[in-house]
Short mmCIF file of N, CA and C and ligand atoms in Angstrom, two decimals:
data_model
loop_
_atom_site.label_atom_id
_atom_site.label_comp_id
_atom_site.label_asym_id
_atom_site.label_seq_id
_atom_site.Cartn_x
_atom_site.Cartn_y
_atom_site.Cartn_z
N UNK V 4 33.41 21.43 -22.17
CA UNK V 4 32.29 21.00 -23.02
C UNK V 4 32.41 19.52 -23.39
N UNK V 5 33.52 19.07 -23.71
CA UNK V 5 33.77 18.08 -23.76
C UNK V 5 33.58 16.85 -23.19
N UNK V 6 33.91 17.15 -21.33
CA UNK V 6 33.37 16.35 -20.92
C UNK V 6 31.95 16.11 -20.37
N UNK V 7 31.57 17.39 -20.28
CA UNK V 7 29.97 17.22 -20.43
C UNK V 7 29.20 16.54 -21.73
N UNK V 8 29.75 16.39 -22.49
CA UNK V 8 28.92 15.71 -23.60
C UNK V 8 29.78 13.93 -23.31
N UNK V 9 30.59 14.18 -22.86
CA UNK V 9 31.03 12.55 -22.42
C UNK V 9 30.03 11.72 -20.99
N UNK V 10 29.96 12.71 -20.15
CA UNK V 10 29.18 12.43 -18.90
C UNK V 10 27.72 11.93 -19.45
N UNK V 11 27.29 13.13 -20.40
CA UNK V 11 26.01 13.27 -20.68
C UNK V 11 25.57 11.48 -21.74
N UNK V 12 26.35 10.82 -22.49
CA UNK V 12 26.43 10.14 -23.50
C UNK V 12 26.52 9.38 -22.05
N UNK V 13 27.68 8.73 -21.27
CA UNK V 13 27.26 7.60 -20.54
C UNK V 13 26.31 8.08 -19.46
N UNK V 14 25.53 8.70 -19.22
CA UNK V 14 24.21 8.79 -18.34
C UNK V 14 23.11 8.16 -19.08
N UNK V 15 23.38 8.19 -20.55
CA UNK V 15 22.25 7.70 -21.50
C UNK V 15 22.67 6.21 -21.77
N UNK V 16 23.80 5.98 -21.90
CA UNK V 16 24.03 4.79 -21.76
C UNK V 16 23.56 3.68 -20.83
N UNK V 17 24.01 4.30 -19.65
CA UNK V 17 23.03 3.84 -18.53
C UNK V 17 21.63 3.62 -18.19
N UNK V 18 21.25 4.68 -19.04
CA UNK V 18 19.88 4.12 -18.75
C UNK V 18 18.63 3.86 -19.45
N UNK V 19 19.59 3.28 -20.92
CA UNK V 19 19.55 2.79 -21.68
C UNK V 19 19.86 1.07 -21.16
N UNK V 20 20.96 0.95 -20.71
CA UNK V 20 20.98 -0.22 -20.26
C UNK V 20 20.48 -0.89 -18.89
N UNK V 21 19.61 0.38 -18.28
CA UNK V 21 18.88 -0.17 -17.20
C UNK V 21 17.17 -0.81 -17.51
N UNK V 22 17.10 -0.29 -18.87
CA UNK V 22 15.87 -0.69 -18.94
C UNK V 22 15.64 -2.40 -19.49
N UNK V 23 16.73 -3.12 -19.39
CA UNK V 23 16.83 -4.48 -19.13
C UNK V 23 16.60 -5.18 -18.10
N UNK V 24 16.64 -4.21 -17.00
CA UNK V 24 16.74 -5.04 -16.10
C UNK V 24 15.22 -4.76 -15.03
N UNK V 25 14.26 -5.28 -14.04
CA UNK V 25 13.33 -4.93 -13.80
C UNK V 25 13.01 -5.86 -12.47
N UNK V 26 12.53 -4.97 -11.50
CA UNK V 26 12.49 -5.78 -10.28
C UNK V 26 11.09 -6.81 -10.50
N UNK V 27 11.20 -7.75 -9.51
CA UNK V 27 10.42 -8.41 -9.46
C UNK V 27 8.78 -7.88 -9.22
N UNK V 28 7.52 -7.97 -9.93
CA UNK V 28 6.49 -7.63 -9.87
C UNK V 28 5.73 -7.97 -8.48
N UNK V 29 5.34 -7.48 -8.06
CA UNK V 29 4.55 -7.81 -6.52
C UNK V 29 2.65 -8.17 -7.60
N UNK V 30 2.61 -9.89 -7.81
CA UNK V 30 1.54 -9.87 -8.77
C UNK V 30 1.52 -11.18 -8.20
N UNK V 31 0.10 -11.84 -7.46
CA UNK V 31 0.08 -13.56 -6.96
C UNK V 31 -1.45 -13.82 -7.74
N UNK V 32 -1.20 -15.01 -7.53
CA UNK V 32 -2.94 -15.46 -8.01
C UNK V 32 -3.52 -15.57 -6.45
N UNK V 33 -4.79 -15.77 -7.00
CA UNK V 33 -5.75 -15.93 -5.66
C UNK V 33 -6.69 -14.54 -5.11
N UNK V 34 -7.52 -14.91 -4.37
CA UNK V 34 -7.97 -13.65 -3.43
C UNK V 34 -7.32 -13.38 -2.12
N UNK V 35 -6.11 -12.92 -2.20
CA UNK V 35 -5.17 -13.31 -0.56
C UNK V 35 -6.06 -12.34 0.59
N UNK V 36 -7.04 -11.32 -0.03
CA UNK V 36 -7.12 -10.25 0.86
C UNK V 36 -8.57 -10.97 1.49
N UNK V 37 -9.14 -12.48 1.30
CA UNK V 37 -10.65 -12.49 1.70
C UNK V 37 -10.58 -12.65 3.28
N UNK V 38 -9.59 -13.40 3.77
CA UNK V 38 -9.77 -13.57 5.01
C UNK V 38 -9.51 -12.29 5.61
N UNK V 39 -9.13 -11.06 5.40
CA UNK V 39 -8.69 -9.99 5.73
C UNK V 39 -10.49 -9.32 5.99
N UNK V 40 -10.81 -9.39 4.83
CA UNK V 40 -12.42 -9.27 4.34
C UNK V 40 -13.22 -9.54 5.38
N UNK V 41 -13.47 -10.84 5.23
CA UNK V 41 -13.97 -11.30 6.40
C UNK V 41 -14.00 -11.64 8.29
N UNK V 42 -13.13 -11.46 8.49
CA UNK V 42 -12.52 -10.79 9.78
C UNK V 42 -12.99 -9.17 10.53
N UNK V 43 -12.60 -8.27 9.28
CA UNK V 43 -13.05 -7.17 9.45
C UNK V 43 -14.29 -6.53 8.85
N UNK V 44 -14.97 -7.06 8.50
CA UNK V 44 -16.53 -7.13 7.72
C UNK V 44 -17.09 -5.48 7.39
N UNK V 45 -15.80 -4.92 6.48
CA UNK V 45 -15.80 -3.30 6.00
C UNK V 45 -16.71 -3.41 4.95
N UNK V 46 -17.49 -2.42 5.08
CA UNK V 46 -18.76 -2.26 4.14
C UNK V 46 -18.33 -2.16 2.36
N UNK V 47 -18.96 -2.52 1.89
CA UNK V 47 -18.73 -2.65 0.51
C UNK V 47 -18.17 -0.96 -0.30
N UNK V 48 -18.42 0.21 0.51
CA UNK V 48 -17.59 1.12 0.62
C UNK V 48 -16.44 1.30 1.10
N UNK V 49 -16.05 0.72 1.73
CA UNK V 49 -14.97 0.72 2.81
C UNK V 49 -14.09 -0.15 2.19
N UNK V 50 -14.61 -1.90 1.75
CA UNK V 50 -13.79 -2.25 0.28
C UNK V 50 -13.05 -2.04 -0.62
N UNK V 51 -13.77 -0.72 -1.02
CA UNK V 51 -13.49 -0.02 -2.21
C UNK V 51 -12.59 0.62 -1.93
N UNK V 52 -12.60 1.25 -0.68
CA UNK V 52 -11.24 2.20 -0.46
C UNK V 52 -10.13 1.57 -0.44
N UNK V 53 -9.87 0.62 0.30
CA UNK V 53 -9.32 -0.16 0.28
C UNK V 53 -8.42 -1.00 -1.13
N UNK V 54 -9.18 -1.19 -1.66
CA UNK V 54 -8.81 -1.55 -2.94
C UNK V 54 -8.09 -0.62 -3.84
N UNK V 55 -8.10 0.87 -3.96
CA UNK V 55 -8.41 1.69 -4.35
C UNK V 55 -6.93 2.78 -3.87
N UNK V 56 -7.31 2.33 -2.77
CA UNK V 56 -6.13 3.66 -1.78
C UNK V 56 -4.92 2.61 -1.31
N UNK V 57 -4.91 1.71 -0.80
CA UNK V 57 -4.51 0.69 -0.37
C UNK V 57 -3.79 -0.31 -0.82
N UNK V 58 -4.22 -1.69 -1.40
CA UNK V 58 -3.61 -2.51 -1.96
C UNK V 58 -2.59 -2.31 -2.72
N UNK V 59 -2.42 -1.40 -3.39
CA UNK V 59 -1.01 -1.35 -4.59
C UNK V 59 0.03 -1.36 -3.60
N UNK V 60 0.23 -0.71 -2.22
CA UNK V 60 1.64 -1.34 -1.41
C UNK V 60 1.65 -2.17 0.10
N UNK V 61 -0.11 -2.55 -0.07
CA UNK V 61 -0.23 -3.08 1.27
C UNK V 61 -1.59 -4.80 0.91
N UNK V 62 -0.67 -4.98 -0.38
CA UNK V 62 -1.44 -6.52 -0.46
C UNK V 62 -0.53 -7.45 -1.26
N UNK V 63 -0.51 -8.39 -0.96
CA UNK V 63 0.45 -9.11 -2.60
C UNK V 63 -0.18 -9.01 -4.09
N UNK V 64 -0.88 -7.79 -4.37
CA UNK V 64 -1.03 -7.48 -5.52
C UNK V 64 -1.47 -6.23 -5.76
N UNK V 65 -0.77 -5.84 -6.69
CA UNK V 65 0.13 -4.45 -7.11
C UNK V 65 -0.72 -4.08 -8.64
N UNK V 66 -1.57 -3.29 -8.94
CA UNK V 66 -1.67 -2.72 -10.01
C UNK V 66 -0.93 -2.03 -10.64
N UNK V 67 -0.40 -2.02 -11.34
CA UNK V 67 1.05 -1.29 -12.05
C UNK V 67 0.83 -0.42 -12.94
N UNK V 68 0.86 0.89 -13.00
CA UNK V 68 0.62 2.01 -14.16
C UNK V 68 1.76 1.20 -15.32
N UNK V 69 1.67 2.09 -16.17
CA UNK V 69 2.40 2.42 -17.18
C UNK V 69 3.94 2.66 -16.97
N UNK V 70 4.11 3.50 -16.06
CA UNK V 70 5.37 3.95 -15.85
C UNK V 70 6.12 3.17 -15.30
N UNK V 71 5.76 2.21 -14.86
CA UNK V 71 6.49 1.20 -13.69
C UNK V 71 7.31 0.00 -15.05
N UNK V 72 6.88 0.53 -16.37
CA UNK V 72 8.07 -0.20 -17.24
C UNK V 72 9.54 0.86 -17.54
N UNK V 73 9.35 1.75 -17.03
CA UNK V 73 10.62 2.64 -17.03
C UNK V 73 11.69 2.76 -15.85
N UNK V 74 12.66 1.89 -15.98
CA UNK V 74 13.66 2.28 -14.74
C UNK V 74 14.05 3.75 -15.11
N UNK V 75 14.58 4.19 -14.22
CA UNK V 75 14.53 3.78 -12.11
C UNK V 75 13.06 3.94 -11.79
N UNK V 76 12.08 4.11 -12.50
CA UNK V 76 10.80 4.58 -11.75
C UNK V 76 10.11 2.84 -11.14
N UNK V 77 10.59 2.10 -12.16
CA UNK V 77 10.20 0.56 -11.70
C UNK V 77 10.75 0.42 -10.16
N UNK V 78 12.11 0.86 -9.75
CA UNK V 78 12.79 0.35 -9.19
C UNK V 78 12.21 1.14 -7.81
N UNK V 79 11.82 2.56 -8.05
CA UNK V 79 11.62 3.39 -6.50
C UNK V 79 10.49 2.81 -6.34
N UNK V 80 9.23 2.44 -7.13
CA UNK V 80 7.99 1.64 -6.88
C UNK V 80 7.89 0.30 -6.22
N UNK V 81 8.53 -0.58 -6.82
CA UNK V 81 9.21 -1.73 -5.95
C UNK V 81 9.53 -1.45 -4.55
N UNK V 82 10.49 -0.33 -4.36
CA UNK V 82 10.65 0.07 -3.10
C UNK V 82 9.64 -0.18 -1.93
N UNK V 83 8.54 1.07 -2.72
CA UNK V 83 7.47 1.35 -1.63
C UNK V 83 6.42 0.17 -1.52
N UNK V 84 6.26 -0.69 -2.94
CA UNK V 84 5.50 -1.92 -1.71
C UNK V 84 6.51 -2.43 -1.05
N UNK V 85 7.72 -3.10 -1.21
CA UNK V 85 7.76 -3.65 -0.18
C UNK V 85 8.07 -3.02 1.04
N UNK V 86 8.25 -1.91 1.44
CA UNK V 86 8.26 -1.24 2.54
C UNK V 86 7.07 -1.40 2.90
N UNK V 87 5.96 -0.43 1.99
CA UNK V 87 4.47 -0.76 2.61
C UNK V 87 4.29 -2.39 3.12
N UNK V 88 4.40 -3.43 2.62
CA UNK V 88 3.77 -4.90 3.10
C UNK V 88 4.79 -4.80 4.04
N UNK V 89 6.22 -4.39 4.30
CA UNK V 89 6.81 -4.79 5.18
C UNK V 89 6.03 -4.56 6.94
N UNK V 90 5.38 -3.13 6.54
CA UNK V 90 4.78 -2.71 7.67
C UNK V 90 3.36 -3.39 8.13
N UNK V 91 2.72 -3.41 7.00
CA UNK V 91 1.35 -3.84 6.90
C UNK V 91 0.75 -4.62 5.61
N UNK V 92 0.88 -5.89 5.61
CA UNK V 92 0.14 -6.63 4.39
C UNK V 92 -1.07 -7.50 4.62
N UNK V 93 -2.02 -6.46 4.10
CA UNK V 93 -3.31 -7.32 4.18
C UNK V 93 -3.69 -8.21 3.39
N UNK V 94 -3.05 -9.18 2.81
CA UNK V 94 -2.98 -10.32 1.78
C UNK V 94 -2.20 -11.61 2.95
N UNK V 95 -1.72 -11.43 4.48
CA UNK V 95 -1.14 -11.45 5.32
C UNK V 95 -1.73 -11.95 6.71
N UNK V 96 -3.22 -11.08 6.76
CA UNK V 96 -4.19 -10.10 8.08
C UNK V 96 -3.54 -11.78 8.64
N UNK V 97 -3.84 -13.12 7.94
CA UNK V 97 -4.52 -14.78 9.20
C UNK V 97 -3.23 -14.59 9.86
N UNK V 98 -1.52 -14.35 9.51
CA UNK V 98 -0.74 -14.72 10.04
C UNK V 98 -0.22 -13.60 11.17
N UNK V 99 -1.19 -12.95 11.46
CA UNK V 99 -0.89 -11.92 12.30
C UNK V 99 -1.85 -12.17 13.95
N UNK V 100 -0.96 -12.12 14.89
CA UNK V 100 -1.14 -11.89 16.02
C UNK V 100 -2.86 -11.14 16.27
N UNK V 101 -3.50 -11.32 17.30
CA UNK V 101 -4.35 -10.73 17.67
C UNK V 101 -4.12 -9.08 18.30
N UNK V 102 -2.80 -9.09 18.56
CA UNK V 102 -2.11 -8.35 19.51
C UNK V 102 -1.49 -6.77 18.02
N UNK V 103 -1.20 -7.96 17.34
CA UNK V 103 -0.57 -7.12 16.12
C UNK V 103 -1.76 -6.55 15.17
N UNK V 104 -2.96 -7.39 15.53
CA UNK V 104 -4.25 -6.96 14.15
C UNK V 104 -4.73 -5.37 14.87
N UNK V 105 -4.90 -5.71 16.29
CA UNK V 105 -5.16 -4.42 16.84
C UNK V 105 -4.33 -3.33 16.98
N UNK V 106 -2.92 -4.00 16.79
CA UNK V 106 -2.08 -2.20 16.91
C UNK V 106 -2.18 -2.42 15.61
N UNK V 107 -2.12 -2.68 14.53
CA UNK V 107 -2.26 -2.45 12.76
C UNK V 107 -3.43 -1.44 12.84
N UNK V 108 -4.37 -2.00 13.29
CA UNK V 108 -5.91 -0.90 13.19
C UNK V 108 -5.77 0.45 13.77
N UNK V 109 -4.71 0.31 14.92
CA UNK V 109 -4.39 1.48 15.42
C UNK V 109 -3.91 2.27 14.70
N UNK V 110 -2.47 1.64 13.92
CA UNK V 110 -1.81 2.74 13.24
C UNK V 110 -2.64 2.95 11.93
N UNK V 111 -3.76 2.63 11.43
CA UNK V 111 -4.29 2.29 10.20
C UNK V 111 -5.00 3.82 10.73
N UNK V 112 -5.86 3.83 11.79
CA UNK V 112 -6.53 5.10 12.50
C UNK V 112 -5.54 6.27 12.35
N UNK V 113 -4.43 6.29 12.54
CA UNK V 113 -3.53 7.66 13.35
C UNK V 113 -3.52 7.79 11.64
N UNK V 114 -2.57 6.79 10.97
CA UNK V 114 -1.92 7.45 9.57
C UNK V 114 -3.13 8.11 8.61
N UNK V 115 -4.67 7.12 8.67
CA UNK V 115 -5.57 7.86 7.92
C UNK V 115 -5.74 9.72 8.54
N UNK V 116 -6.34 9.24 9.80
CA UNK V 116 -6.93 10.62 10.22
C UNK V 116 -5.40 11.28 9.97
N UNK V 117 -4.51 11.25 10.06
CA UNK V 117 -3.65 12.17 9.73
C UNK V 117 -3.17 12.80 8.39
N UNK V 118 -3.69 11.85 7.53
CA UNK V 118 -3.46 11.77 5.80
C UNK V 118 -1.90 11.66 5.84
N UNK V 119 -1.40 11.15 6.27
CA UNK V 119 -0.45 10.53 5.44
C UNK V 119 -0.23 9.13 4.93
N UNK V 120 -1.44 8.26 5.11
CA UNK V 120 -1.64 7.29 4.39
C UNK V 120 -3.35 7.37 3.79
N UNK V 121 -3.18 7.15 2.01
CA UNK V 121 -2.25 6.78 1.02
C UNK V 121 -1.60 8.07 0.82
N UNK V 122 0.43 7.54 0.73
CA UNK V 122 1.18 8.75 0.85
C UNK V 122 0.89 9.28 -0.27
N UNK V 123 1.53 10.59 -0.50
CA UNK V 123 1.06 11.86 -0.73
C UNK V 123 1.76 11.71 -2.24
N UNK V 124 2.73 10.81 -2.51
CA UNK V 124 3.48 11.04 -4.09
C UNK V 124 2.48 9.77 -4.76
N UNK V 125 1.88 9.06 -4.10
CA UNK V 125 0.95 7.97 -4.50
C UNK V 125 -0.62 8.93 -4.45
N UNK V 126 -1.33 9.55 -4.17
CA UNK V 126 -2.33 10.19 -4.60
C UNK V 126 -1.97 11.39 -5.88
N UNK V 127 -0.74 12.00 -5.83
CA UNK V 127 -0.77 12.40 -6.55
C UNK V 127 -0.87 12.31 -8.12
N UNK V 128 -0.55 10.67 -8.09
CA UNK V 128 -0.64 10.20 -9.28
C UNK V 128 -1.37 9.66 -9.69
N UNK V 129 -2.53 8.96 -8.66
CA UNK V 129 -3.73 8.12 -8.33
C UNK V 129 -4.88 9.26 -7.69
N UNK V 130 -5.64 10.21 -8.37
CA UNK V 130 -5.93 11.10 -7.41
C UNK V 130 -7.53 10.45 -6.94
N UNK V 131 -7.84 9.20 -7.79
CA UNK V 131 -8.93 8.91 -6.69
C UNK V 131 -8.81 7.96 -5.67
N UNK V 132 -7.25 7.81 -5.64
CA UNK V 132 -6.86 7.16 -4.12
C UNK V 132 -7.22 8.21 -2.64
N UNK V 133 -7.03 9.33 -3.32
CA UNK V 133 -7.13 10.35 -2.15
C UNK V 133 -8.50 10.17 -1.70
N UNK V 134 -8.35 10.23 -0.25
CA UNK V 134 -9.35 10.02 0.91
C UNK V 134 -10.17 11.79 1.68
N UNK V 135 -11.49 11.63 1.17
CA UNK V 135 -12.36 12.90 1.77
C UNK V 135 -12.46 12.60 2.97
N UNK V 136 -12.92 13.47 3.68
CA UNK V 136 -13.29 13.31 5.03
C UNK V 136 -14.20 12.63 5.26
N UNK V 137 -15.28 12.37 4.98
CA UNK V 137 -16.16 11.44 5.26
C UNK V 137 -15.74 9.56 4.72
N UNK V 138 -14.87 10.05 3.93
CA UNK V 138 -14.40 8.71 3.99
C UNK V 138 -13.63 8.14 4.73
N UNK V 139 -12.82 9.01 5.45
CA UNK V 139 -11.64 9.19 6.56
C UNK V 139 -12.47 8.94 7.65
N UNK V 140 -13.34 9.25 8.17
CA UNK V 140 -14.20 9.13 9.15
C UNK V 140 -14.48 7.64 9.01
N UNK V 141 -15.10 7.32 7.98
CA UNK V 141 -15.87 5.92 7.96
C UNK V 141 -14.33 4.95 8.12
N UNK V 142 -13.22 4.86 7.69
CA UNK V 142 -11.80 4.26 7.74
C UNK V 142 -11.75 4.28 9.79
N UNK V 143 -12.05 5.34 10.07
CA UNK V 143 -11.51 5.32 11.61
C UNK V 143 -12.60 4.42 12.14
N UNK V 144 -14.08 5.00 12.01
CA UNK V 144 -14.98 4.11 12.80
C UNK V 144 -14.48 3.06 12.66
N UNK V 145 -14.98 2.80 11.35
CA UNK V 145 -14.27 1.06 11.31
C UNK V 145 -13.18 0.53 12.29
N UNK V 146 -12.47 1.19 11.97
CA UNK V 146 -10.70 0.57 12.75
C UNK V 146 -11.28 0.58 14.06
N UNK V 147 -12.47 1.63 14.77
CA UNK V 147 -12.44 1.44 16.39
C UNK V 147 -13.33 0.26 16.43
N UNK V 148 -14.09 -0.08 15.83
CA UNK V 148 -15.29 -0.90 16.37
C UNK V 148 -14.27 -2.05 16.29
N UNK V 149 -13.25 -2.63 15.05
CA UNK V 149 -12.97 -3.69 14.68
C UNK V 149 -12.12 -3.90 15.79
N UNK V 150 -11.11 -3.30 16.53
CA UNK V 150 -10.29 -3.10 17.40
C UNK V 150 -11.17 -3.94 18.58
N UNK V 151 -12.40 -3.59 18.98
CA UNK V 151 -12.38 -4.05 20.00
C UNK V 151 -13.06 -5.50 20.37
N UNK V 152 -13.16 -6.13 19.07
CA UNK V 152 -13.55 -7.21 18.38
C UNK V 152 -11.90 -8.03 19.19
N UNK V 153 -10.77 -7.44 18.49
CA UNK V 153 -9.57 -8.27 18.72
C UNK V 153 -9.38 -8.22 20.01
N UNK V 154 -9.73 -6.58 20.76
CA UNK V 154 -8.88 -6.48 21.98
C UNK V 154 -10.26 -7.60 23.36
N UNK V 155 -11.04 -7.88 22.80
CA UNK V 155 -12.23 -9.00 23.48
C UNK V 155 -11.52 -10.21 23.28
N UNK V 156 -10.33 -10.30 22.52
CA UNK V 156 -9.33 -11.65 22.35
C UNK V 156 -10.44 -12.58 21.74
N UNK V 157 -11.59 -12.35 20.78
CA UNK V 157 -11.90 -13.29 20.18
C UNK V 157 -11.38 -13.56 18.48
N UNK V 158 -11.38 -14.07 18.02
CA UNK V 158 -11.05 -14.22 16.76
C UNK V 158 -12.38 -14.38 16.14
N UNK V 159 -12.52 -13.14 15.21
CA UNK V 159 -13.85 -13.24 14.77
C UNK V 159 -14.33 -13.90 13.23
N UNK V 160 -14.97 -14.88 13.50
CA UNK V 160 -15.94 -15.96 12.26
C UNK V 160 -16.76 -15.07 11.12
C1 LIG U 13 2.25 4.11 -2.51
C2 LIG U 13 2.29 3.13 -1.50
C3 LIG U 13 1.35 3.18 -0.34
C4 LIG U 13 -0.02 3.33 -0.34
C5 LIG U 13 -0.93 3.51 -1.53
C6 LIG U 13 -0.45 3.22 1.03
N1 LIG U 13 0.63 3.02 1.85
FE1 LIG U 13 0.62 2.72 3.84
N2 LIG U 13 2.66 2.60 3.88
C7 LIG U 13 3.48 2.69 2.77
C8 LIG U 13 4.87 2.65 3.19
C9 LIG U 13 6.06 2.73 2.26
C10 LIG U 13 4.85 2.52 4.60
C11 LIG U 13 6.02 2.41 5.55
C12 LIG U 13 6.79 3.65 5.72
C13 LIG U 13 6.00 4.75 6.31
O1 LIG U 13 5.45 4.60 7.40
O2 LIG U 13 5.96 5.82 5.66
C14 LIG U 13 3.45 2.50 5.00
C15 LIG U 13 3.02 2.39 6.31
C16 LIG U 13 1.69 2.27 6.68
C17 LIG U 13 1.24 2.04 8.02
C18 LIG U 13 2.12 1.94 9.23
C19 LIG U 13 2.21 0.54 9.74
C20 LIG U 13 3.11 0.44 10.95
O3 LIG U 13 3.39 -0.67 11.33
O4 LIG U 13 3.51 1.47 11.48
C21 LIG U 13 -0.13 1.96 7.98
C22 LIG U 13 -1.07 1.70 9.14
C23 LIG U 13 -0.53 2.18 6.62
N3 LIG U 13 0.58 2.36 5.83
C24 LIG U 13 -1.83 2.18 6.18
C25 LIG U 13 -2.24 2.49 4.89
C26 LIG U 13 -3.62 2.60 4.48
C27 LIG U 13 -4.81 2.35 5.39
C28 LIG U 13 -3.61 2.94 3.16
C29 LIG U 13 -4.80 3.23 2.29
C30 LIG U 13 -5.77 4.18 2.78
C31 LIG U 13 -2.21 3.03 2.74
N4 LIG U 13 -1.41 2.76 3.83
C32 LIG U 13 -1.78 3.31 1.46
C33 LIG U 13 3.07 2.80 1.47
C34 LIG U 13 1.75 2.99 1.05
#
């Protein structure tokens, strides 16, 4: 018993003293996502999803609940943008390959129609991130038409 109430006292200690410390915020000025915008000319619905389902781990700016002032929950959040931008940051789209915008749209197609993007512990907490089918539909059209915009090797104005 003893040392369970010793274990238990420095577990609180800990994290007590973790809440000093806090990763860096994924938060920039600017509109980084317009040229992204404009390139791919997604309907003012399609925007929204985007904004909505999207950006918190796939733009340089991160809307932050509440909870994201509590370590470790700060810290697993941090995680997933930068994993997400690592893969795909649309705050990013100008410095990307023509080659790379079209396999991005690709995998943007497979992970929607498949729902596992926006992942599944991120809708659950965001539930109007979650994507209906008809919105899933309109996410794919998009990605095919825009695809063949890049794979015509033009860079589109
Ligand atoms: C909560 C964070 C989060 C949200 C919200 C989110 N993603 Fe992701 N996404 C990730 C992470 C983390 C990865 C990389 C690891 C993986 O594939 O699971 C990823 C990977 C991807 C990839 C794979 C890129 C590659 O190179 O293979 C695509 C495409 C993608 N996301 C698209 C989207 C789209 C489109 C949305 C919105 C409808 C979205 N994601 C919402 C976190 C997120």
């Amino acid at each position: 018993m003893k040392v369970i109430k010793k274990i238990s006292l420095l577990l609180v200690i800990a994290l007590v003293a973790m809440q000093f410390f806090s990763p860096t915020k994924n938060i920039s000025a600017g509109n980084h996502t317009s040229i992204f915008l404009k390139e791919t000319n997604p309907s003012p619905e399609l925007k929204r999803i985007f904004a909505t389902s999207c950006y918190d781990c796939h733009s340089n700016n991160t809307t932050y609940p509440w909870y994201n002032n509590i370590a470790p929950i700060s810290y697993w959040l941090a995680n997933h943008v930068n994993e997400g931008k690592e893969h795909l940051n649309f705050s990013e789209w100008e410095n990307y390959s023509l080659d790379k915008k079209d396999h991005l749209l690709e995998e943007i197609e497979e992970e929607v129609m498949n729902g596992t993007m926006p992942i599944t512990d991120y809708t659950f907490l965001h539930s109007k991130a979650k994507l209906s089918k008809s919105q899933i539909n309109d996410v794919v059209e998009w990605a095919k038409q825009t695809r063949i915009i890049y794979q015509l090797g033009k860079q589109p104005k």
